[in-house]
Short mmCIF file of C-alpha atoms and ligand atoms in Angstrom, two decimals:
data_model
loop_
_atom_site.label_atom_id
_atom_site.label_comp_id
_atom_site.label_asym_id
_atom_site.label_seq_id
_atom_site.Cartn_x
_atom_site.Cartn_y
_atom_site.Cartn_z
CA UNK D 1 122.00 86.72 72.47
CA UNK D 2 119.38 84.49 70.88
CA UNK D 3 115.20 85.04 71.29
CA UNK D 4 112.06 83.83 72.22
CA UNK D 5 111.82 83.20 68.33
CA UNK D 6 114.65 81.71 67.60
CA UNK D 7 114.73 79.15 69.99
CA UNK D 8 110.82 78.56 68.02
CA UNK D 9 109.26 78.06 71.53
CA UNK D 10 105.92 80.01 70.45
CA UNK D 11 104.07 83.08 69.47
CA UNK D 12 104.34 85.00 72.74
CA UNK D 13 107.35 86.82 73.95
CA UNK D 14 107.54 85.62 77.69
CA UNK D 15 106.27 83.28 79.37
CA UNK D 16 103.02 82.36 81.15
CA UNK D 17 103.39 81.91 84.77
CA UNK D 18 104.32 83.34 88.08
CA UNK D 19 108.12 85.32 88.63
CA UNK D 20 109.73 86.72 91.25
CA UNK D 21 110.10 90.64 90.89
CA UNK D 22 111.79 91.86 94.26
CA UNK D 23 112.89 90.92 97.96
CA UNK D 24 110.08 91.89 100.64
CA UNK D 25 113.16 93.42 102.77
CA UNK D 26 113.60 96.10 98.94
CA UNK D 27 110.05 97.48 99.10
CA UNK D 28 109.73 99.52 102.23
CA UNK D 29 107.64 102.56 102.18
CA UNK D 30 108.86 104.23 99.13
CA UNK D 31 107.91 103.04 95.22
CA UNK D 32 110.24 101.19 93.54
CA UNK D 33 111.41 101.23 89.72
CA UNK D 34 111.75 97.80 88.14
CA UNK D 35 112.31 96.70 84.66
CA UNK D 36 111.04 92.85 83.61
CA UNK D 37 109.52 91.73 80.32
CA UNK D 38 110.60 94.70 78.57
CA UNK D 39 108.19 97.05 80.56
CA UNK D 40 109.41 99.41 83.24
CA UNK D 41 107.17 99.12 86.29
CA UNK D 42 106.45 100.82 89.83
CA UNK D 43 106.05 98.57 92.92
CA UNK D 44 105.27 99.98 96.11
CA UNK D 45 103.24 99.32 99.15
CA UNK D 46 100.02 100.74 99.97
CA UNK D 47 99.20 101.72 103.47
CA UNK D 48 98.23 98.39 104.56
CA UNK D 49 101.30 97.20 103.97
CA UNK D 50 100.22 94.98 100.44
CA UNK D 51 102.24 94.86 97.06
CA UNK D 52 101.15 96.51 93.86
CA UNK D 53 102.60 96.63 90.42
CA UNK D 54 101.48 99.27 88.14
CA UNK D 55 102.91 100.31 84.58
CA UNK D 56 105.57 102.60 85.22
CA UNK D 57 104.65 105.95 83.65
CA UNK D 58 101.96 108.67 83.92
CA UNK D 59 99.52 108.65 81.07
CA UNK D 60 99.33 112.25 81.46
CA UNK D 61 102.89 113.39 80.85
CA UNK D 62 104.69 110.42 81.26
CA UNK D 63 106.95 110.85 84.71
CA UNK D 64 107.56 107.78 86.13
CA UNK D 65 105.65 106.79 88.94
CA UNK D 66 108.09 105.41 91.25
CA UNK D 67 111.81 107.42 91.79
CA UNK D 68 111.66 110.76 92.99
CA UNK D 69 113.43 112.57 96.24
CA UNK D 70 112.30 115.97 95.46
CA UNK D 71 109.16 116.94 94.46
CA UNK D 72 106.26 118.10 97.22
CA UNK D 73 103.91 115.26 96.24
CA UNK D 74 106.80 112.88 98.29
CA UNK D 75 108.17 115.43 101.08
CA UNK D 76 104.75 115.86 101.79
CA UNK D 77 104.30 112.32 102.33
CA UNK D 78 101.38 111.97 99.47
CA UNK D 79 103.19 109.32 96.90
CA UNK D 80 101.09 106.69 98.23
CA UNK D 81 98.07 107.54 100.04
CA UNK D 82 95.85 104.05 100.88
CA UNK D 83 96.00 101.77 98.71
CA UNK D 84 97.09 104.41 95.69
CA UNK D 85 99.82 106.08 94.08
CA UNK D 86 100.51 109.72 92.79
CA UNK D 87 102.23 110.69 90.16
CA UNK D 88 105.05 112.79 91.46
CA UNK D 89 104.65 115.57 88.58
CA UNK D 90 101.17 117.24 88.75
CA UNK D 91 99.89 114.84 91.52
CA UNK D 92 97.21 112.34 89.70
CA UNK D 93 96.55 109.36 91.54
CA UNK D 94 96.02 105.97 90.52
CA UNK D 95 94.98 102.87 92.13
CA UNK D 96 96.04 99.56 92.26
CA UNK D 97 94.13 98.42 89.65
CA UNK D 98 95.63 101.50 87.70
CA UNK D 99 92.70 103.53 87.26
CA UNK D 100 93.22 107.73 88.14
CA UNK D 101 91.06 108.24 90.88
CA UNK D 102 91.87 111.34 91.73
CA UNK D 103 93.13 114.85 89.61
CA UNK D 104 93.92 117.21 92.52
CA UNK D 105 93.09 120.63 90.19
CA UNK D 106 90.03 119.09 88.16
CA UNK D 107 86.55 118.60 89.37
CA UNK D 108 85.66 117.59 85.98
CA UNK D 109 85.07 113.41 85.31
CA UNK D 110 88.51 111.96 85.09
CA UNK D 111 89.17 110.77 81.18
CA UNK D 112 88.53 107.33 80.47
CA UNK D 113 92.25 106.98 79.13
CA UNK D 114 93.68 108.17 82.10
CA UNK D 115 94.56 104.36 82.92
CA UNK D 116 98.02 102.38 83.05
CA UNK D 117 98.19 98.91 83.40
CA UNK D 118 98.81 96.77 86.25
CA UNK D 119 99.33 92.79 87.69
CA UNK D 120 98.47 90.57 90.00
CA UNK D 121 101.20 90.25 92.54
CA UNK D 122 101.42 88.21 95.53
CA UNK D 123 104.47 88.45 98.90
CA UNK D 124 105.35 85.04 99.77
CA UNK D 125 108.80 83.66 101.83
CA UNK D 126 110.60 86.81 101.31
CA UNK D 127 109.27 88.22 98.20
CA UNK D 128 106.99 89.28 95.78
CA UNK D 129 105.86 87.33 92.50
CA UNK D 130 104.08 88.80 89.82
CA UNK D 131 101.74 86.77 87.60
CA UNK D 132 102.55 87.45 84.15
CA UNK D 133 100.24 86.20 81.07
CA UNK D 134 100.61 87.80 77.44
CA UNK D 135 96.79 87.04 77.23
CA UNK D 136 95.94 89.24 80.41
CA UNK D 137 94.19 85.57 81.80
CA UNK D 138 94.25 85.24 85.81
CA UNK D 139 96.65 82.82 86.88
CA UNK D 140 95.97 79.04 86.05
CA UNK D 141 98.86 77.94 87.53
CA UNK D 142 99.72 77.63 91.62
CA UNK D 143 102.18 79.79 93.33
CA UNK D 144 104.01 77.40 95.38
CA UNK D 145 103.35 77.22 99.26
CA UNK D 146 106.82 77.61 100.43
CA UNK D 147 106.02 75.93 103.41
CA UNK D 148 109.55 75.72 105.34
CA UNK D 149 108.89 79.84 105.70
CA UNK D 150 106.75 79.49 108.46
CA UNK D 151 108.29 75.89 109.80
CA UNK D 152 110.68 77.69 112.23
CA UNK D 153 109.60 75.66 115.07
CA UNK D 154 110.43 72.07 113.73
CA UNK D 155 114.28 73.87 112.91
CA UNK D 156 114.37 75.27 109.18
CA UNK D 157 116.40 78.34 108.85
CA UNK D 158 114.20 81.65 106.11
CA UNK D 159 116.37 82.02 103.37
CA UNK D 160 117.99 85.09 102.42
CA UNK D 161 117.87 85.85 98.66
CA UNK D 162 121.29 85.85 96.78
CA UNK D 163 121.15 88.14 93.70
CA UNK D 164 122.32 86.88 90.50
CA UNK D 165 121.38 89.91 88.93
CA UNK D 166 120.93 90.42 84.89
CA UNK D 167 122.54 87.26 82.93
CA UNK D 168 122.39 87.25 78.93
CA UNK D 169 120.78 83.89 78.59
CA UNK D 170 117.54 83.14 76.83
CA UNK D 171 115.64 81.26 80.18
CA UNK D 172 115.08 78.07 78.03
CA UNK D 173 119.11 77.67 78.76
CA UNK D 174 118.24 77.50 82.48
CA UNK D 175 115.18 75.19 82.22
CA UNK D 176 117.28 73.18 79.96
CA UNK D 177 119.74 71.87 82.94
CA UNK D 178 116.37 69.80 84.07
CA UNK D 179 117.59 67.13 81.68
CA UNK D 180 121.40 68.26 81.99
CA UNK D 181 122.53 64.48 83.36
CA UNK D 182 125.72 64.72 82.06
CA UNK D 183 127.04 68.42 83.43
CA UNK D 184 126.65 67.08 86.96
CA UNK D 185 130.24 65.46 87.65
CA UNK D 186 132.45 67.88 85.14
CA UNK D 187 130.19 70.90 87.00
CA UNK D 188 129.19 69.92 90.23
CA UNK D 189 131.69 67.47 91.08
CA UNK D 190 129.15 63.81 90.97
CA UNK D 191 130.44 60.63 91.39
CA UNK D 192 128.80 57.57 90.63
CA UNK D 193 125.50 58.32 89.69
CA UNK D 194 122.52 55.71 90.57
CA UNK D 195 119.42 57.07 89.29
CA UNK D 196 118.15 59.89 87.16
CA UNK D 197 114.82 60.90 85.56
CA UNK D 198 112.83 63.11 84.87
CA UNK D 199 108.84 63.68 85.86
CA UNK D 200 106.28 65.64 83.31
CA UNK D 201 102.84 66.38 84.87
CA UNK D 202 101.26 69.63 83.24
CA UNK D 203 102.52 72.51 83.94
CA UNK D 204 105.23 70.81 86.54
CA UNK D 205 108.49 68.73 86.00
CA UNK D 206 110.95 66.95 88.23
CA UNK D 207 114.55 66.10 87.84
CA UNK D 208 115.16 63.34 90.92
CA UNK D 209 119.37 62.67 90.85
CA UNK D 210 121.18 60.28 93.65
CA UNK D 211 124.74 60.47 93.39
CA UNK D 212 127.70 61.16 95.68
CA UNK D 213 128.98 64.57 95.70
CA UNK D 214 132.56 66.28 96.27
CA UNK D 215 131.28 69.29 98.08
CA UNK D 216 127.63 69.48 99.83
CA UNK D 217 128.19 65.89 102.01
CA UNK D 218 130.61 64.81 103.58
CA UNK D 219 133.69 62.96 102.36
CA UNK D 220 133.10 59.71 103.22
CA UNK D 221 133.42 57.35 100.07
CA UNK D 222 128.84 56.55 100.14
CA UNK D 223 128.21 59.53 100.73
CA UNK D 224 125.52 60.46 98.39
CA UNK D 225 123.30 63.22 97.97
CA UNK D 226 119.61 63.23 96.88
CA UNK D 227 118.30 66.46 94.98
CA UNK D 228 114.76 66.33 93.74
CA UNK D 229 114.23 69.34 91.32
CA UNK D 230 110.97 70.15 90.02
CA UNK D 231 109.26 73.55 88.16
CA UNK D 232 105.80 74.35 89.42
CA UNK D 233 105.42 76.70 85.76
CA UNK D 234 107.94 78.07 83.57
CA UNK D 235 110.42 79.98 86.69
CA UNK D 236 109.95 78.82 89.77
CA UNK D 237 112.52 75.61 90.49
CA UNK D 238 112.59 74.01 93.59
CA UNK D 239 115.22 71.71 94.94
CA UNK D 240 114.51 69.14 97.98
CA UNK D 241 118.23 68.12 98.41
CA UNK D 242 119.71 65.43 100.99
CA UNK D 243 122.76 65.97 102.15
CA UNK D 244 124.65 66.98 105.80
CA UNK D 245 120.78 68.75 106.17
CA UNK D 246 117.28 68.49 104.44
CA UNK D 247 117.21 71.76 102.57
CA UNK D 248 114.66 73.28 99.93
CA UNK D 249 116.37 75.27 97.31
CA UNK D 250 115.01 78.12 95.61
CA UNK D 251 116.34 79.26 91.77
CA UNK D 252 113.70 82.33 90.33
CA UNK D 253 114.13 83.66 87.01
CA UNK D 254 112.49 86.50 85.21
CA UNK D 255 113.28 88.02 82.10
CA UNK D 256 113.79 91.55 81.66
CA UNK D 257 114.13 91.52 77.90
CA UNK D 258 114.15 89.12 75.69
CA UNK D 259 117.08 87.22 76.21
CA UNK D 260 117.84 88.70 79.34
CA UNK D 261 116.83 87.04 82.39
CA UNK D 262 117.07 88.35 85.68
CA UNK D 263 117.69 85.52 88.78
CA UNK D 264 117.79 85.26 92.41
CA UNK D 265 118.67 81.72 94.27
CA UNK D 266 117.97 80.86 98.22
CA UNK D 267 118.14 77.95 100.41
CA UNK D 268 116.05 77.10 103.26
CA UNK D 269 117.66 74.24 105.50
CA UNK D 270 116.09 72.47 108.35
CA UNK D 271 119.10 72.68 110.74
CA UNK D 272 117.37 71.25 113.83
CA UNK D 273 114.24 69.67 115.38
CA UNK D 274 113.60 72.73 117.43
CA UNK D 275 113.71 76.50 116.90
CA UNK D 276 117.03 77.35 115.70
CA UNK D 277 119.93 78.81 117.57
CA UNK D 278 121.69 82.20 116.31
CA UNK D 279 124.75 79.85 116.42
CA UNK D 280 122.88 77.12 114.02
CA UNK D 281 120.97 79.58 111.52
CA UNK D 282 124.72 80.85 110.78
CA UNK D 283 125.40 77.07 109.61
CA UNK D 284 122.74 77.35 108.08
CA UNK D 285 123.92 80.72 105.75
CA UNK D 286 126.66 78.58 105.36
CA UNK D 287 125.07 76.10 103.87
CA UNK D 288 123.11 77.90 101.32
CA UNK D 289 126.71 79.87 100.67
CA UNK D 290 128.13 75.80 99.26
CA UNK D 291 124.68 75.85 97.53
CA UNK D 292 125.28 79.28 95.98
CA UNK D 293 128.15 78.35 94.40
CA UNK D 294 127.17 75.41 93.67
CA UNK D 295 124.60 77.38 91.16
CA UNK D 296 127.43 80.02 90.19
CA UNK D 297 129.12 77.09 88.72
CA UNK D 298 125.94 76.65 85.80
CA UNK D 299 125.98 80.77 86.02
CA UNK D 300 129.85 80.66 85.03
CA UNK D 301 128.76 78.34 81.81
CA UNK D 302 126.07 80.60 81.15
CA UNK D 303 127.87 83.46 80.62
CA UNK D 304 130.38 82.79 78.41
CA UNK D 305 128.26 80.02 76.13
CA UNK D 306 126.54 80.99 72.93
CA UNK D 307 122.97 80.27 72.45
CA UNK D 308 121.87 76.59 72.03
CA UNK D 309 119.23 77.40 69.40
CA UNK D 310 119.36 73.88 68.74
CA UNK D 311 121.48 70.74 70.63
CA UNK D 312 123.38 67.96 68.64
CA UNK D 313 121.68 65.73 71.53
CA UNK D 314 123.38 61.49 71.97
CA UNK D 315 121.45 59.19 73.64
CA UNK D 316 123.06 59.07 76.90
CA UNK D 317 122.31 62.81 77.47
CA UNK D 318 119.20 63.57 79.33
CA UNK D 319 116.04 64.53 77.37
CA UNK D 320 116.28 67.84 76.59
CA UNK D 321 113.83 67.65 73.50
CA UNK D 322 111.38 66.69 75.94
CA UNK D 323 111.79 69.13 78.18
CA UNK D 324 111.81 72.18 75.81
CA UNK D 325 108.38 70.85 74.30
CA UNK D 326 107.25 70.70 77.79
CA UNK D 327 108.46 74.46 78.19
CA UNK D 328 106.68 75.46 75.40
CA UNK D 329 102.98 75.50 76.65
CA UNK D 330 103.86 78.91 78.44
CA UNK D 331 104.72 80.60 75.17
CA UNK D 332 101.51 79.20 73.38
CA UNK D 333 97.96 80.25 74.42
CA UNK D 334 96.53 78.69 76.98
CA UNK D 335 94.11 77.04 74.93
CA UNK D 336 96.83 75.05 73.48
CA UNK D 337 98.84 74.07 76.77
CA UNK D 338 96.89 70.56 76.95
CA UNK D 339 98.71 70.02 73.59
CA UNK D 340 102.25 70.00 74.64
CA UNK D 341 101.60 68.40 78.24
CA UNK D 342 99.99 65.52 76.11
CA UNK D 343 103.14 65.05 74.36
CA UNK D 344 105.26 65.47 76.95
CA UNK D 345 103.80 64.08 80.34
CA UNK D 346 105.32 60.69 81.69
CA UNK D 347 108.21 59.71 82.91
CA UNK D 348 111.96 59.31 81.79
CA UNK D 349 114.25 57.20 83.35
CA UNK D 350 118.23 57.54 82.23
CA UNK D 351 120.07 55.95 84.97
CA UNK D 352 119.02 53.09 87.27
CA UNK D 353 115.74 51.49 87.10
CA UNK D 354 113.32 52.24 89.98
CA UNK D 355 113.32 55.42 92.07
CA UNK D 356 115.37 54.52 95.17
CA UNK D 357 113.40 54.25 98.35
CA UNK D 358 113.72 57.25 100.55
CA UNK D 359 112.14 59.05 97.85
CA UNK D 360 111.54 63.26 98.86
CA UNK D 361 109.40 64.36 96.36
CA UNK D 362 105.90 63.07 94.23
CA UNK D 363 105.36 66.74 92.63
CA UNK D 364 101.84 66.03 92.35
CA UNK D 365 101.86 65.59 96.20
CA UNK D 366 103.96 68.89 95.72
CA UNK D 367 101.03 70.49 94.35
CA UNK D 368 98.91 70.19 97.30
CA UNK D 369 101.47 72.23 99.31
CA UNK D 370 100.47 74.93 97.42
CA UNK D 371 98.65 77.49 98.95
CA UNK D 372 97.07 80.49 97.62
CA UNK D 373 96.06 81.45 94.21
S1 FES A 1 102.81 113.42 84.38
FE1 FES A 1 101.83 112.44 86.00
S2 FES A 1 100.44 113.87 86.75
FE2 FES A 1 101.35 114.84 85.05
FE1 FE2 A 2 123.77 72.67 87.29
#
């Protein structure tokens, strides 16, 4: 299992940038224990129904915050009480921005130190993303929109998340496949590629592929399907794909440790022109099945490959150099970002010459379909 530092990407750990930490449908009214970026957390909702993060253990004792059946503080209902959440073991209560506001046998001041930390966290198409910055800095880069969520009148079909679960791959071996030209017909089963490139533009890059395909269209021989790929930050991919249906894929990955990622994958297709059928949002979970394993084919490489600390790179690969200094900004302070996107942001072209009409994405177009944050 290689690292952060000896892939050289930069001084900090993890990554700058926005992750997905859970499913909405995993947080219901109990706490949660999760474990990303080498921290163990506690999510939970407060009363009004809104996501919060909070270090995982009590600075008093040090119980975690989050799993407990038994003691009173939970059959009594009092884990979270508004917005806040108490400590299972002698009851102190913290808020969501992880200050004790309440010891239930004191009247004295509560001690300054009586504080655990705690992160911005937005619920969004299904989930909830954290923000996560070594420097503590609020986020500087846009959660996506995710649109298609709330497009169920003009036909798209919610995803439902598939679970990858923990993979032992440094996440620069994921970002890498943005230049991976050459995996796509020994992998995915391509034919007769007519265009590839790839699109920097700050803290967002695009991968736009046409080529047939032996499994997500259909067999005729010009067939071909579309799949514009682009990062909005250093986790979040997004995949317009063309094919029997417009769809908008979803891969998320978060690292646990480091080296260890964590990764869910969805797809939201736009099965009809109307609300959709019970009948056509089950083609619809069919279709994101051929686009799940469609992924477990990269997760199969992944997990039996060593580490690519560095890549004996020919010309007619796609530019991974490129695309690793590009994916170094979130591992740099912020103050340096402008620095790599300088050096990185244009565009590379590897097969064909113009982008072929019919074009789905312009990822700076992307950018104003983010919402929020
Ligand atoms: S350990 Fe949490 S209140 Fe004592
Ligand atoms: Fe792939």
């Amino acid at each position: 299992m290689a690292k952060t530092a000896d892939y050289e990407l930069g001084p900090h750990m993890f990554p700058r940038g926005w992750f997905l930490v859970a499913r909405s449908d995993e947080l219901t009214d109990k706490p949660i224990a999760l474990r990303y970026f080498g921290q163990d957390m506690a999510l939970y909702r407060g009363q009004s129904g809104t996501p919060h993060l909070v270090e995982a253990y009590c600075p008093h004792m040090g119980a975690h915050l989050a799993p407990n059946a038994t003691s009173y503080i939970v059959r009594d209902r009092e884990h979270v009480q508004g917005e806040s959440i108490r400590c299972p073991f002698h009851g102190w209560r913290f808020g969501p921005d992880g200050r004790c506001d309440d010891i239930p046998y004191s009247s004295q001041a509560i001690p300054k130190a009586a504080c655990i930390r705690s992160w911005t966290v937005a619920e969004r198409a299904g989930a909830i993303w954290m923000w996560y910055d070594e420097e503590g800095g609020a986020p500087d880069i846009p959660l996506p929109a995710f649109a298609e969520w709330d497009a169920q009148d003009a036909g798209w079909v919610r995803w439902r998340f598939d679970d990858f679960g923990t993979l032992p791959a440094h996440p620069v071996e994921i970002v890498d496949n943005m230049a991976d030209l050459r995996h796509m017909d020994p992998i995915h089963g391509s034919r007769g590629e007519t265009y590839f490139d790839n699109e920097f533009v700050d803290h967002r890059v695009s991968q736009s592929f046409w080529a047939g395909h032996r499994t997500l269209v259909d067999d005729s021989p010009d067939a071909v399907l579309s799949s514009e790929a682009f990062y909005t930050g250093p986790a979040i991919l997004q995949a317009r794909l063309g094919g029997q249906h417009p769809s908008l894929m979803l891969i998320a990955h978060t690292p646990v440790e480091d080296g260890v990622i964590r990764m869910h994958h969805a797809l939201m297709v736009k099965i009809a022109d109307t609300r959709p059928s019970e009948e056509q949002k089950a083609s619809a979970r069919d279709y994101q099945e051929a686009s799940r394993l469609a992924l477990a084919q990269d997760v199969e490489i992944w997990l039996n490959k060593r580490p690519a600390r560095t890549i004996l790179q020919i010309p007619t690969d796609g530019p991974f150099g490129r695309v690793r200094t590009w994916y170094r900004q979130f591992y740099n302070p912020r103050s340096d970002a402008a620095t790599f996107r300088k050096r990185v942001n244009g565009r590379d072209v590897r097969v064909g010459t113009a982008r072929p009409a019919g074009a789905l994405i312009d990822i700076r177009r992307e950018e104003e379909l983010t919402g929020g944050f």
